[in-house]
Amino acid sequence: LIYKAITTWFMRIDSLKPNMLENNQQIHWVPEHLRDGRFGKGVESAPDWNISRNRYWGTPLPVWLCACGHRECVGGLGQLHALIGGGNVEKGKKIHAETARKVSDRLRTRSRAILEENGIDVSWAERLEEADISSVDLHRHVIDELPVTCPSCGGTEMARTPEVLDCWFESGSMPYAQGHYPFDNAEEFERGFPADFIAEGLDQTRGWFYTLTVLASALFGKEAFKNVVVNGIILSEEGKKLSKRLRNYTPPEEILDKLGADSLRLFLINSPAVKAEDLRFSERGVTEMSRAVLLPFWNAYSFFVTYANVDQWQPDPNAEPRSDNELDRWIISLLNHTVAQVNSEMERYNLYRVVPLLVEFIDNLTNWYIRRSRRRFWKSENDADKGNAYGTLYHVLVEFAKVMAPALPFLTEAIYRNLVVGRREDAPASVHLCAYPEADRKRMMPALETKMRLVRQAVTMGRALRSRFNIKTRQPLSEMTVVIRNAERRNLVAETASLIAEELNVKNVTFSDNEDSLVSISAKPNYRRLGRVYGSGMKEAAKEIEAFSQAEIRGLESGETRTIKGHNIGFEDIELRRERREGIEVETEGEITVALSTEITDELRAEGHAREFVNRVQNLRKKRELDVTDRISIVCACDDTLKRALETHVGYVRSETLATDVLWQEREGAESVDINGLPARIQIERIN
């Protein structure tokens, strides 16, 4: 490479900067910091723009020079033809066409000779000879031979400056050039400018985003686009640039074949790349997204279809789901709340905030609504409650498929077509032809959502305690205490005591507003807030804060303030430390504290054996691929300890497994299982 100074053409930028910076403030950038950061600073420091390139191929720079000193910048084909024809546009068109034909004939002849000399097939050249030569060929090999007369001195032929335009000048001209504005489509262009939305990579803050902004300011004094999503760069798992030579990435077609387009699409939408950050791509991340979203959603759909087919349930195409069941009302409320949030974030182009909302809803749908509603679908009688469960789940699956459609186009299409197409006469043929859902705010119940959120939180904390002490959920425990100081929230959760007891498999759930009997509470400073207040005196202030009594801490929690070293502090200025009291196992998160009794009596242990036994029988049902409605007979051989436990709870065993009877004998072909360390041999037989 040889570097040297050359004469070139520039576009003056300094005079445009104030308008460019003003227009930039009208643009919604995602992420927002780019507006005044990388892009804004780039505009502030931008030099004049070198718009010419010394190349052969490209758009000829439309400036003609005359020996008399006159320069003519041609603004369109009509003006060019007028200059060629001495003011006569039609004459100029003919000259342009004749010149293009002569140049093309010369090129054809030369190309054909070269091909023949080298023994290459010339049939394609013969086809070129038959082609029509346009009178608007604007490439430089034609343009530079056009006779352009100087309009200033009148008799001198002008020569075009030899450079071509920087290709980024053409990219920045895209909004106008794509519609041949201003010569055609003026009204259409003006209706659609500035663009509602564009998207490109982070590097375009000094490329396309910049050139669009420069030309929009120069031509119209306004921004070229209203919203822009800036994506980051995709790197290898090790953080290196993707390279075909190094093969440091999984080929996309392999990921599509193995995990599907939906998984890859959702992974990218949920990645740092949509926040203009670098993404270290890994196949493992795509797999995790499939497990977190696609599989649970498909499982929810499969659950519904399985039981709907068994009961031959059909949706009422004109009915909105109406139910008095609290779970039904909650999931409908949560669906509408999610729809409202997704629409809000999408309208602000915050794609990275959408997927977490979808994941959270799927978790609530599968791990709470369907789990808590299973018995409603299982029961044999087709009563109103069962119909409400079907109607609610059907509505949720169809509407949520529409919500998910932009993110999971293939999965949602399959679900929608099976659930809707052919069942509703007026239904669009594709989920992608449906109007995007809007929230029905009349069906949103914030108090009920808060209630279920707190209940789920309490249950999750109870499970964490079980896990900490290695106690399976199938092992019943005697008691759990839930502490919530806020009376209104505590009363909400207390209404679901039986639900919490069932979820955590405890016999009794009590509620309290005082955690003092469960944990010892002390205070420590919130250093992030108080560090700048006390400065070098922070150490002495911390001693006083850490000496607060529980009564003083409760006072701060209720809204009081205390003066420490000349400054008033409130509850937000301290952090709480909780230590469990002797003999009590507790878990605290936010406003909830739970305590769980972990003592297992002989009676509780026997019931735990029965629940484990039911689990083993259900696994055998799956292994035998029995239908969910098939009745069975159970044959079991075990020791007396396990037998006594199972006989005590035989009614529970039979109802949970759809068993007509349980026989205590050894059978050939029985399967060996372990029930909490006790051996047993089980065989099941389907009852015809």
mmCIF file of C-alpha atoms in Angstrom, residues 29 68 106 382 442 541 635 655 676:
data_model
loop_
_atom_site.group_PDB
_atom_site.id
_atom_site.type_symbol
_atom_site.label_atom_id
_atom_site.label_comp_id
_atom_site.label_asym_id
_atom_site.label_seq_id
_atom_site.Cartn_x
_atom_site.Cartn_y
_atom_site.Cartn_z
ATOM 1 C CA TRP A 29 -32.242 4.806 20.909
ATOM 2 C CA CYS A 68 -13.619 28.561 -17.780
ATOM 3 C CA ARG A 106 -17.139 -1.577 -28.193
ATOM 4 C CA ASN A 382 -67.776 -33.621 33.497
ATOM 5 C CA LYS A 442 -61.384 -5.288 33.119
ATOM 6 C CA ALA A 541 -22.373 6.085 62.865
ATOM 7 C CA VAL A 635 -49.579 -56.545 43.244
ATOM 8 C CA SER A 655 -57.360 -43.047 44.358
ATOM 9 C CA ASN A 676 -37.185 -44.704 51.289
#
